[in-house]
XYZ file of C-alpha atoms in Angstrom:
679
model
C -11.751 -38.854 27.920
C -11.424 -35.049 27.808
C -14.083 -33.426 29.919
C -15.002 -29.858 28.958
C -16.952 -27.447 30.858
C -20.349 -26.072 29.342
C -18.643 -22.742 28.630
C -15.767 -24.450 26.703
C -18.010 -26.763 24.916
C -19.869 -23.833 23.550
C -16.458 -22.083 22.816
C -15.321 -25.186 20.846
C -18.737 -25.464 19.121
C -18.389 -21.971 18.068
C -14.854 -22.402 16.817
C -15.959 -25.482 14.638
C -18.831 -23.183 13.431
C -16.609 -20.388 12.542
C -14.132 -22.659 10.674
C -16.862 -24.449 8.750
C -18.282 -21.180 7.609
C -14.906 -19.890 6.494
C -13.949 -22.899 4.517
C -17.461 -23.081 2.994
C -17.324 -19.322 1.986
C -13.776 -19.990 0.459
C -14.921 -22.949 -1.449
C -17.918 -21.163 -3.018
C -15.642 -18.338 -3.852
C -13.012 -20.814 -5.385
C -15.819 -22.567 -7.213
C -17.337 -19.244 -8.690
C -13.868 -18.076 -9.756
C -14.379 -14.912 -7.686
C -11.405 -12.575 -7.784
C -9.872 -12.286 -4.248
C -11.859 -15.076 -2.357
C -10.196 -13.913 0.835
C -12.941 -11.360 1.239
C -15.531 -14.173 1.514
C -13.621 -15.756 4.560
C -12.706 -12.497 6.053
C -16.342 -11.431 6.063
C -17.339 -14.684 7.852
C -14.928 -13.886 10.568
C -16.314 -10.343 11.022
C -20.036 -11.329 11.138
C -20.040 -14.819 12.800
C -22.042 -14.974 15.984
C -22.756 -17.536 18.593
C -26.509 -17.319 18.342
C -28.700 -17.169 15.100
C -30.426 -13.911 16.179
C -27.104 -12.102 16.586
C -25.860 -13.513 13.352
C -28.932 -12.458 11.448
C -28.754 -8.958 13.006
C -25.342 -8.416 12.226
C -25.388 -9.868 8.744
C -28.138 -7.768 7.683
C -26.372 -4.478 8.870
C -23.241 -5.755 7.321
C -24.949 -6.220 4.060
C -26.459 -2.610 4.100
C -23.040 -1.175 4.839
C -21.365 -3.171 2.066
C -23.866 -1.872 -0.508
C -23.578 1.816 0.500
C -19.740 1.412 0.773
C -19.327 -0.037 -2.507
C -21.456 2.514 -4.150
C -19.420 5.373 -2.518
C -16.126 3.872 -3.481
C -17.178 3.928 -6.906
C -18.270 7.448 -6.648
C -15.016 8.541 -5.179
C -12.831 7.112 -7.950
C -15.162 8.599 -10.589
C -14.769 11.939 -8.924
C -11.137 12.059 -7.916
C -9.097 9.416 -9.624
C -6.952 12.069 -11.145
C -6.375 14.164 -7.918
C -5.017 11.940 -5.181
C -5.073 14.643 -2.697
C -8.837 15.196 -3.039
C -9.483 11.536 -3.151
C -7.681 11.191 0.426
C -9.526 14.224 1.821
C -12.890 12.685 0.489
C -12.097 9.187 1.676
C -11.114 10.604 5.174
C -14.461 12.613 5.180
C -16.624 9.775 4.489
C -14.781 7.487 6.876
C -15.415 10.237 9.505
C -19.006 10.270 8.657
C -19.264 6.667 8.963
C -17.629 6.621 12.363
C -19.920 9.200 13.652
C -22.773 6.787 12.375
C -21.393 4.033 14.237
C -21.148 5.936 17.294
C -24.671 7.011 17.257
C -26.336 3.921 16.154
C -27.008 0.950 18.749
C -25.812 -2.578 18.738
C -25.279 -3.966 15.194
C -26.741 -0.910 13.412
C -23.484 0.689 14.138
C -21.954 -1.981 12.183
C -23.572 -0.715 9.010
C -21.409 2.566 9.544
C -18.413 0.548 10.181
C -18.945 -1.642 6.892
C -19.942 1.324 4.858
C -16.401 2.979 5.802
C -14.472 -0.137 5.441
C -15.979 -1.238 2.023
C -15.535 2.368 0.686
C -11.844 1.952 1.555
C -11.454 -1.549 -0.004
C -13.020 -0.453 -3.252
C -11.366 3.023 -3.605
C -7.918 1.841 -2.384
C -8.038 -1.174 -4.622
C -8.962 0.661 -7.828
C -6.913 3.810 -7.130
C -4.170 2.698 -9.647
C -6.717 1.143 -11.993
C -9.737 3.359 -12.008
C -11.114 1.723 -15.248
C -11.605 -1.599 -13.091
C -13.337 0.068 -10.084
C -16.622 -1.475 -11.073
C -15.137 -4.985 -11.518
C -13.304 -4.593 -8.094
C -16.468 -3.270 -6.298
C -18.545 -6.295 -7.804
C -15.825 -8.824 -6.968
C -15.175 -7.629 -3.300
C -18.990 -7.094 -2.819
C -19.811 -10.451 -4.143
C -17.318 -12.168 -1.882
C -18.534 -10.364 1.012
C -22.229 -11.313 0.334
C -21.060 -15.030 0.018
C -19.414 -14.758 3.300
C -22.355 -13.249 4.959
C -24.630 -16.134 3.421
C -22.359 -18.905 4.633
C -22.093 -17.350 8.100
C -25.901 -17.068 8.364
C -26.470 -20.818 6.857
C -23.946 -22.352 9.285
C -25.146 -20.492 12.523
C -28.809 -20.978 11.559
C -28.310 -24.678 10.936
C -25.872 -25.610 13.766
C -26.127 -22.942 16.581
C -28.763 -23.478 19.398
C -32.006 -21.457 19.356
C -32.198 -20.052 22.670
C -33.057 -16.394 22.415
C -36.730 -16.467 23.138
C -36.451 -18.715 26.219
C -33.532 -16.409 27.271
C -35.572 -13.441 26.838
C -38.466 -14.692 29.025
C -36.217 -15.835 31.740
C -34.465 -12.368 31.644
C -37.804 -10.584 31.773
C -39.049 -12.888 34.730
C -35.762 -12.053 36.596
C -36.180 -8.341 35.795
C -39.605 -8.299 37.423
C -38.331 -9.989 40.533
C -35.405 -7.559 40.821
C -37.332 -4.466 40.193
C -39.863 -5.585 42.995
C -36.937 -6.301 45.315
C -35.598 -2.744 44.880
C -39.225 -1.332 45.066
C -39.811 -3.126 48.331
C -36.771 -1.497 50.006
C -37.653 0.002 53.280
C -37.632 3.711 53.854
C -35.725 3.282 57.020
C -33.024 1.318 55.030
C -29.433 2.578 54.701
C -28.674 4.491 51.709
C -25.624 2.513 50.996
C -27.731 -0.674 50.947
C -30.261 1.088 48.630
C -27.469 2.062 46.251
C -26.267 -1.382 46.142
C -29.498 -2.398 44.442
C -30.106 0.471 42.235
C -27.480 1.068 39.573
C -26.959 -2.612 38.775
C -30.789 -3.087 38.259
C -30.928 0.074 35.932
C -28.059 -1.465 33.785
C -29.811 -5.048 33.810
C -32.804 -3.334 32.520
C -30.936 -1.110 29.838
C -29.104 -4.426 28.856
C -32.653 -6.241 27.968
C -32.929 -4.135 24.648
C -30.315 -6.356 22.852
C -31.777 -9.584 24.239
C -35.150 -8.450 22.830
C -33.687 -7.469 19.428
C -31.779 -10.812 18.883
C -34.868 -12.808 19.901
C -36.862 -10.830 17.270
C -34.170 -11.621 14.633
C -34.238 -15.370 15.591
C -37.850 -16.296 15.275
C -41.321 -15.116 14.224
C -42.527 -15.501 17.865
C -39.602 -13.348 18.889
C -40.676 -10.538 16.552
C -44.199 -10.835 17.859
C -42.629 -10.523 21.504
C -40.393 -7.522 20.767
C -43.008 -4.835 21.260
C -44.668 -6.297 24.423
C -41.253 -7.020 25.967
C -40.111 -3.526 25.540
C -43.408 -2.229 26.891
C -42.733 -4.565 30.033
C -39.371 -3.039 30.445
C -40.799 0.484 30.311
C -43.380 -0.505 32.944
C -40.484 -1.841 35.190
C -38.690 1.661 34.719
C -42.008 3.217 35.833
C -42.311 1.048 39.011
C -38.778 2.271 39.723
C -39.692 5.863 39.270
C -43.096 5.665 41.136
C -41.079 4.274 44.171
C -38.561 6.827 43.836
C -41.135 9.616 43.860
C -42.656 8.089 46.915
C -39.347 8.006 48.610
C -38.520 11.620 47.757
C -41.884 12.792 49.133
C -41.913 10.601 52.344
C -38.411 11.717 53.016
C -39.589 15.347 53.294
C -42.756 14.777 55.152
C -43.031 11.334 56.587
C -45.743 8.719 56.265
C -48.329 10.893 57.970
C -51.039 9.841 60.324
C -53.678 8.830 57.861
C -54.265 5.122 58.962
C -55.604 4.308 55.749
C -52.444 5.344 53.700
C -50.179 3.792 56.142
C -52.016 0.510 55.824
C -51.959 0.510 51.898
C -48.351 1.495 51.961
C -47.485 -1.316 54.159
C -49.671 -3.832 52.170
C -47.950 -2.589 48.908
C -44.411 -3.212 50.378
C -45.448 -6.598 51.549
C -46.805 -7.346 48.133
C -43.543 -6.522 46.549
C -41.681 -8.549 49.093
C -43.672 -11.668 47.637
C -42.789 -11.133 44.144
C -39.378 -12.710 43.935
C -40.634 -16.022 45.670
C -43.954 -16.170 43.499
C -42.135 -15.540 40.324
C -39.683 -18.229 41.005
C -42.502 -20.688 41.998
C -44.296 -19.831 38.596
C -47.187 -18.186 40.181
C -47.356 -15.173 38.006
C -51.204 -15.564 37.556
C -51.842 -15.616 41.364
C -49.537 -12.526 41.643
C -51.392 -10.763 38.985
C -54.522 -11.241 40.695
C -53.177 -9.940 43.968
C -51.808 -7.081 42.330
C -54.779 -6.017 40.456
C -56.900 -6.326 43.656
C -54.319 -3.972 45.480
C -54.351 -1.686 42.496
C -58.227 -1.529 42.790
C -58.241 -0.785 46.531
C -55.653 2.093 46.207
C -57.690 3.730 43.482
C -60.775 3.677 45.612
C -58.890 4.871 48.721
C -57.391 7.821 46.979
C -60.736 9.557 47.035
C -61.176 9.123 50.858
C -57.807 9.749 52.336
C -56.112 12.690 53.472
C -52.699 11.558 51.818
C -53.617 11.726 48.091
C -49.938 12.074 47.129
C -49.139 8.746 48.806
C -52.060 7.059 47.335
C -51.490 8.456 43.902
C -47.790 7.012 43.961
C -48.861 3.577 45.150
C -51.425 3.599 42.395
C -49.138 4.469 39.767
C -46.738 1.734 41.016
C -49.320 -0.783 41.236
C -50.689 0.085 37.735
C -47.248 -0.505 36.052
C -46.539 -3.633 38.033
C -50.010 -4.951 37.145
C -49.284 -4.222 33.490
C -45.733 -5.716 33.718
C -47.348 -8.835 35.051
C -49.889 -9.083 32.402
C -47.397 -8.581 29.668
C -45.260 -11.404 31.191
C -48.014 -13.876 31.115
C -48.987 -12.936 27.709
C -45.506 -13.453 26.415
C -45.318 -16.900 27.875
C -48.661 -17.729 26.222
C -47.995 -18.416 22.409
C -51.631 -18.440 21.603
C -52.134 -14.771 22.456
C -50.926 -11.970 20.287
C -50.085 -8.374 21.297
C -52.279 -5.535 20.724
C -50.882 -3.101 17.632
C -49.843 -0.329 20.108
C -47.645 -2.828 21.965
C -46.091 -4.445 18.956
C -44.908 -0.846 17.752
C -43.485 0.087 21.140
C -39.824 1.395 21.204
C -37.564 2.227 24.020
C -35.256 5.178 23.933
C -31.646 5.414 24.894
C -28.891 8.037 25.165
C -26.890 8.967 22.113
C -23.700 10.692 22.772
C -23.238 13.075 20.142
C -20.312 14.786 21.609
C -18.287 11.608 21.717
C -19.578 10.629 18.070
C -18.125 14.114 16.888
C -14.726 13.376 18.596
C -14.648 9.855 17.290
C -15.468 11.208 13.650
C -12.786 13.865 13.713
C -10.207 11.247 15.159
C -11.076 8.913 12.175
C -10.818 11.698 9.703
C -7.449 12.877 10.912
C -5.974 9.442 11.134
C -7.065 8.453 7.561
C -5.877 11.884 6.239
C -2.421 11.641 7.800
C -1.916 7.857 6.639
C -3.277 8.722 3.166
C -1.105 11.792 2.827
C 1.884 9.526 3.889
C 0.914 6.925 1.328
C 0.657 9.387 -1.513
C 3.848 11.221 -0.630
C 5.900 7.967 -0.186
C 4.119 6.133 -2.926
C 4.482 2.938 -0.582
C 3.246 -0.086 -2.692
C 1.531 -1.525 0.451
C -0.156 1.807 1.409
C -3.726 0.478 1.324
C -2.598 -2.031 4.001
C -1.573 0.986 6.135
C -5.088 2.733 5.724
C -7.450 -0.293 6.194
C -6.455 -1.057 9.734
C -6.976 2.624 10.566
C -10.312 2.671 9.097
C -11.216 -0.406 10.955
C -9.902 0.386 14.425
C -11.105 3.868 14.522
C -14.587 2.820 13.809
C -15.072 -0.520 15.549
C -13.869 0.356 19.024
C -15.564 3.844 19.338
C -18.274 2.474 21.645
C -15.846 0.293 23.668
C -15.380 1.640 27.295
C -11.644 1.426 26.794
C -11.103 2.036 23.148
C -7.391 2.424 23.472
C -6.871 -0.992 25.303
C -9.103 -2.499 22.566
C -7.098 -1.021 19.808
C -3.902 -2.382 21.489
C -5.439 -5.767 21.725
C -6.513 -5.644 18.107
C -2.838 -4.690 17.147
C -1.518 -7.779 19.206
C -4.150 -10.107 17.439
C -2.945 -8.622 14.062
C 0.566 -9.502 14.851
C -0.368 -12.924 15.875
C -2.655 -13.383 12.842
C 0.042 -12.410 10.438
C 2.586 -14.837 12.233
C 0.089 -17.511 11.820
C -0.665 -16.758 8.244
C 3.052 -17.041 7.498
C 3.140 -20.510 9.156
C 0.022 -21.690 7.402
C 0.735 -20.315 3.882
C 4.556 -21.037 3.772
C 4.849 -24.440 5.763
C 1.438 -26.074 5.504
C -0.108 -24.879 2.314
C 3.037 -24.811 0.081
C 2.966 -28.501 -0.433
C -0.855 -29.011 -0.417
C -2.900 -29.036 -3.599
C -6.167 -30.651 -2.157
C -8.872 -28.670 -0.661
C -9.571 -31.010 2.094
C -5.954 -30.711 3.290
C -6.218 -26.920 2.805
C -9.417 -27.018 5.014
C -7.764 -29.101 7.778
C -4.667 -26.900 7.780
C -6.775 -23.759 8.242
C -8.631 -25.726 11.182
C -5.380 -25.703 13.066
C -5.239 -21.904 12.996
C -8.890 -20.832 13.091
C -10.801 -22.995 15.600
C -8.593 -21.811 18.407
C -8.744 -18.241 17.595
C -12.494 -18.376 17.427
C -12.738 -19.732 20.721
C -10.602 -16.844 21.891
C -12.779 -14.337 20.159
C -15.938 -15.514 22.150
C -14.065 -14.196 25.197
C -15.409 -10.575 25.567
C -11.994 -9.786 27.068
C -10.315 -11.116 23.996
C -12.782 -10.264 21.430
C -10.591 -7.473 19.538
C -7.676 -9.882 19.647
C -9.464 -12.803 17.984
C -11.125 -10.385 15.611
C -7.838 -8.915 14.255
C -6.128 -12.425 14.310
C -8.767 -13.767 11.703
C -9.268 -10.668 9.624
C -5.249 -10.454 9.109
C -4.711 -14.121 8.830
C -6.758 -14.027 5.637
C -5.702 -10.572 4.365
C -1.972 -11.167 4.233
C -2.435 -15.109 3.663
C -4.512 -14.338 0.676
C -6.092 -17.963 -0.100
C -6.873 -18.244 -3.788
C -7.321 -20.708 -6.439
C -3.871 -20.269 -7.649
C -1.678 -19.543 -4.321
C 1.287 -17.383 -4.904
C 4.168 -17.408 -2.530
C 6.103 -14.071 -2.320
C 7.587 -13.528 1.085
C 8.660 -10.021 0.326
C 5.294 -8.912 -0.630
C 4.081 -10.911 2.366
C 6.248 -8.983 4.766
C 5.785 -5.549 3.107
C 1.939 -5.939 3.662
C 2.461 -7.228 7.117
C 4.650 -4.087 8.164
C 2.039 -1.762 6.706
C -0.850 -3.468 8.623
C 1.103 -3.432 11.961
C 1.961 0.326 11.178
C -1.641 1.231 10.562
C -2.807 -0.735 13.810
C -0.122 1.257 15.881
C -1.264 4.634 14.209
C -4.817 3.823 15.002
C -4.028 3.068 18.764
C -2.138 6.241 19.091
C -4.819 8.213 17.563
C -7.004 7.074 20.673
C -4.196 8.269 22.902
C -3.282 11.328 21.384
C -6.324 12.832 19.840
C -8.810 13.915 22.647
C -8.503 10.659 24.582
C -11.409 9.697 26.922
C -11.882 12.398 29.620
C -14.290 11.190 32.271
C -15.012 14.448 33.616
C -15.924 15.993 30.295
C -18.098 12.995 29.526
C -20.049 13.152 32.834
C -20.664 16.879 32.169
C -22.075 16.120 28.893
C -24.462 13.438 30.273
C -25.651 15.840 32.946
C -26.002 18.434 30.305
C -28.092 16.359 28.205
C -30.339 15.492 31.096
C -30.717 19.277 31.731
C -31.581 19.753 27.936
C -34.066 16.877 28.330
C -35.938 18.725 30.962
C -36.268 21.609 28.712
C -37.585 19.599 25.943
C -40.090 18.088 28.204
C -41.454 21.421 29.147
C -41.607 22.604 25.339
C -41.910 19.598 22.930
C -44.875 19.101 21.066
C -46.742 16.765 21.035
C -46.249 16.020 24.745
C -43.711 13.062 24.937
C -44.608 9.899 26.633
C -43.417 9.256 30.279
C -41.721 6.039 28.886
C -39.515 8.092 26.425
C -38.222 10.314 29.196
C -37.744 7.556 31.661
C -36.026 4.897 29.676
C -33.470 7.426 27.978
C -32.740 9.068 31.415
C -32.241 5.831 33.341
C -29.802 4.941 30.604
C -28.073 8.245 31.367
C -28.062 7.625 34.952
C -26.400 4.247 34.581
C -23.802 5.675 32.586
C -22.858 7.876 35.521
C -22.698 4.895 37.699
C -21.668 1.945 35.598
C -18.322 0.417 36.762
C -17.210 -0.771 33.272
C -17.493 2.794 32.073
C -14.453 4.931 32.574
C -16.758 7.916 32.794
C -18.466 6.594 35.845
C -17.942 7.930 39.317
C -16.119 5.324 41.632
C -16.807 4.763 45.131
C -19.092 6.435 47.540
C -19.328 9.484 45.467
C -21.262 7.546 42.946
C -24.285 7.535 45.229
C -24.662 11.308 44.968
C -24.534 11.289 41.307
C -27.018 8.385 41.118
C -29.579 10.261 43.439
C -29.066 13.275 41.552
C -29.942 11.434 38.268
C -32.908 9.688 39.741
C -34.343 12.956 41.065
C -33.956 14.262 37.550
C -36.015 11.621 36.130
C -38.616 12.338 38.868
C -38.638 16.109 38.007
C -39.089 15.271 34.235
C -42.137 13.216 35.040
C -43.645 15.932 37.278
C -43.101 18.363 34.249
C -45.003 15.911 31.939
C -47.689 15.505 34.635
C -48.081 19.407 34.695
C -48.364 19.565 30.749
C -51.090 16.955 30.748
C -52.846 18.724 33.573
C -52.838 21.956 31.710
C -53.882 20.173 28.549
C -57.015 18.943 30.353
C -58.059 22.584 30.960
C -59.729 21.954 34.253
C -57.728 24.573 36.080
C -59.092 28.358 36.746
C -57.255 30.758 34.351
C -55.043 32.407 37.094
C -53.946 28.709 38.256
C -53.247 27.704 34.766
C -51.250 30.925 34.098
C -48.971 30.044 37.128
C -48.687 26.406 35.840
C -47.411 27.758 32.528
C -44.969 29.894 34.402
C -43.555 26.789 35.956
C -43.034 25.253 32.661
C -41.380 28.439 31.475
C -39.078 28.332 34.387
C -37.995 24.602 33.738
C -37.354 25.518 30.031
C -35.149 28.211 30.971
C -32.867 25.620 32.667
C -30.451 25.515 29.594
C -30.214 29.281 29.164
C -30.245 30.551 32.657
C -29.795 27.524 35.164
C -29.312 29.926 38.071
C -32.785 31.535 37.721
C -34.718 28.423 37.767
C -34.919 27.630 41.457
C -35.982 31.290 42.535
C -38.540 31.495 39.545
C -40.188 28.189 40.793
C -40.229 29.476 44.426
C -41.793 32.673 43.434
C -44.572 30.745 41.459
C -45.289 28.186 44.264
C -45.466 31.158 46.686
C -48.090 32.721 44.302
C -50.146 29.594 44.246
C -49.861 29.127 47.958
C -51.353 32.721 48.388
C -54.316 31.885 46.094
C -57.539 30.977 47.352
C -58.370 27.373 46.476
C -61.074 27.003 43.727
C -64.239 25.288 44.393
C -64.421 23.656 41.106
C -62.286 20.702 40.271
C -60.431 20.586 43.715
C -58.661 17.423 42.249
C -56.828 19.372 39.541
C -56.073 22.236 41.916
C -54.266 19.582 44.327
C -52.426 18.080 41.411
C -51.095 21.532 40.558
C -49.906 22.163 44.054
C -48.305 18.723 44.213
C -46.442 19.279 41.117
C -45.326 22.761 42.132
C -44.099 21.277 45.518
C -42.104 18.462 43.861
C -40.533 20.762 41.410
C -39.471 23.396 44.144
C -38.132 20.394 46.377
C -36.125 19.202 43.438
C -34.458 22.272 42.408
C -33.770 23.210 45.975
C -31.888 19.954 46.543
C -30.481 19.008 43.310
C -30.023 22.274 41.099
C -26.266 22.047 41.475
C -26.308 18.656 39.950
C -27.946 20.117 36.798
C -25.642 23.120 36.485
C -22.037 21.738 35.406
C -20.957 25.468 34.984
C -21.430 26.140 38.911
C -18.976 25.063 41.205
C -20.924 22.827 43.571
C -20.663 22.301 47.360
C -18.644 19.070 46.812
C -16.575 19.468 43.651
C -15.411 15.743 44.224
C -19.009 14.531 44.202
C -20.108 16.236 41.079
C -16.879 16.255 39.098
C -17.353 19.804 37.565
C-alpha cells in the first residue's frame, strides 16, 4: 500500500480536481459545439485553486478581465484592422496599461488586469486576418473562457475542503500571541534579539489580508468576519506601534523614578508575557478581563503620576490589545455580528507606482517589437509569438524574482509542448472515445497540477498546462498537422524567450532604487499626514507603512537589505511610523482648539516643517528645533494644562525623531553609513 504524506495527498487531490475540471470544461465545449474549445480547458488551468475561496476570487476577477479584454479586442479591430502598424501600437499600449493595473492591484484583483490584456490579444490577433469575424471570435473565446471558469468553480466548490474560516481564526489567534511576545520584549534585551522578532511579525500581519479575503469569498460567515478581522489586524499594528513609541521614549529618558509608572509598566509587561500561554489554553475571555482591568488602572493612574507619557503609551497599548481580544472572541462566536463600522473596515498597503510604470513600459516595448517582427515577417504563427509575451510580462510583475519566474515559465512551456506532442500524436491519434481521451489527458495533467501547487514551481506548472492545450488544440474533430504544430511551438518558445530577456535587459530589478523609492514614499506619507483633509486614520498610516517597512527587510524580496544592516533600516522605518503617529496626534490636538493661540501657532509651525520634508528635507530638523525651543521658552498656560503637555510631548518626539533618523528619510543626502541606508 502506498503511503502519502498529508502534503502529497493534498497535492494529488488538487491534481485530480484540476484534471476533472479540465475534462468537464472540454466536454461541455464539445457538447455545445463551441469553436476552439481548448480555451475552456486552458482557462481552468489558469484559475484552478486549492481552496474554494481562492477559486471564487480568482475566477471572478478573471471574468471581469475577460469581458473588458473581449470588448477592447473588438474595438481595436474595428479601429485599426486596415492599419497593422497602428494596431500593434494600440495593442502594445493596452497591454502596457493592463500590466500597470496588474502591478498596482493586490492579489487576484491584479489578475483582472492580466486577463484583460491576454483576452484582448486573443481576440485581436485571432481576428486580425478576418476582421469581419471579430465578434464571432470574441463570443466563441469568451464563451469558452466562461465555461472554464464555471467548471473550475464547480469542481473546487464541490470537492475542495472548506477550511478558510478556521484557518483565519487560527491565524488571528497566533498573530495576537506573536504580537504580545514582541510587545513584551524587555527594554534591556539585545537589539539583535528584538530584530529577530520584528520583521517576521510584520510580514505575518501583512500576510493576513489574503487569508481574510479568501475566507470572505468562501462563506457568508467569512464575509461577516472580514471587516472585524481587518480591524483586529490594525489593532495589532497599533499595539506594536505603541510599544515602539514607549521604547523610543524610555531609550532617551529611562523609566524614571515614579513608582506608580514603574509598577504599571512592569504589570503591563507581565500581562503581555501571559498572552501566548493563555491564548494556547483557550482562555481568551479571562485574558480579556485582565486586559480590561489593567487598561482601567492605567487610565486612572495617568491623572496622578509624574510620568504621563509612559502612562499614555501604556494606555494606548492596553486599549488596542483589549479591542483585539474583544474582536477575536466575537469572531469565534457565530451568534454575534459586527457593528457596521467594523464591517466596512479596510486595511491599506503600499503600491509601488514606480515599479508599475517600469513594468508597463517593459510590456509595451516587448509587445511592440514582437508585433513589428510579426508584421514585417508575415510569420503565420506570429500570434503565438505575442501571446507568451503578453502573459509573462504581466503575470510575473509582482514576483520577487520575475526573471527567474519567466525562465521557469519558458521551461514549463517547452515541457508542455513536448507533452502535447506525445499526447496528441501517440495517444489521441488512435482514440475516438471521450473516456479514453480523458484518461489520456489524466496521464499528463495530474502530475503537472501537483507540480503547480508547489510555490517554487508554480510558473513551470502554469506554463506546462497552458501550452499543453494551446498547441495540442483538443477539439471535436481533431486535426493532426505536425508542421503547424512545430511552427506554433517555435513561436511560443521564441515569445517566452523574448519575455524572459525583457526582464533582464529592460530596467531589471534594482534593489538600491527600490529601497530609495520605498523610503521616498514614506517621506511623502509624512507630508500627507501633515496636510491631508480630512485627517487620516492612524490605522491607514500604520498598516501601509508597516507594509513598507517589511519590504525593506523581507528576506524573500531582492530589494531588502541583508545581514546586520537590515536592523538599521527596520529601526528607521519603525521610527518613521512613530513620527507619523505623532503628526496625527498633533493635528487632532489642534482640531480640538484647547491650546492658546500662540501655542497653536507653534503647533501649526511643526506641521508646516514636516510638510516641507519632500521639498526641503535638510530644513526640517532645524525648523522643528526652533519651534521646540520657542515652546520651551513659553510660560505654560494655566488653562487646559493637559493639552499643553500633549503639545510638548509631540514636539519632543518629532525633534528626537528628526535628530536621529533624518538621514533615513533623505535618500539624496549621503548618510554617515552608506552601506546601511543604500543611497
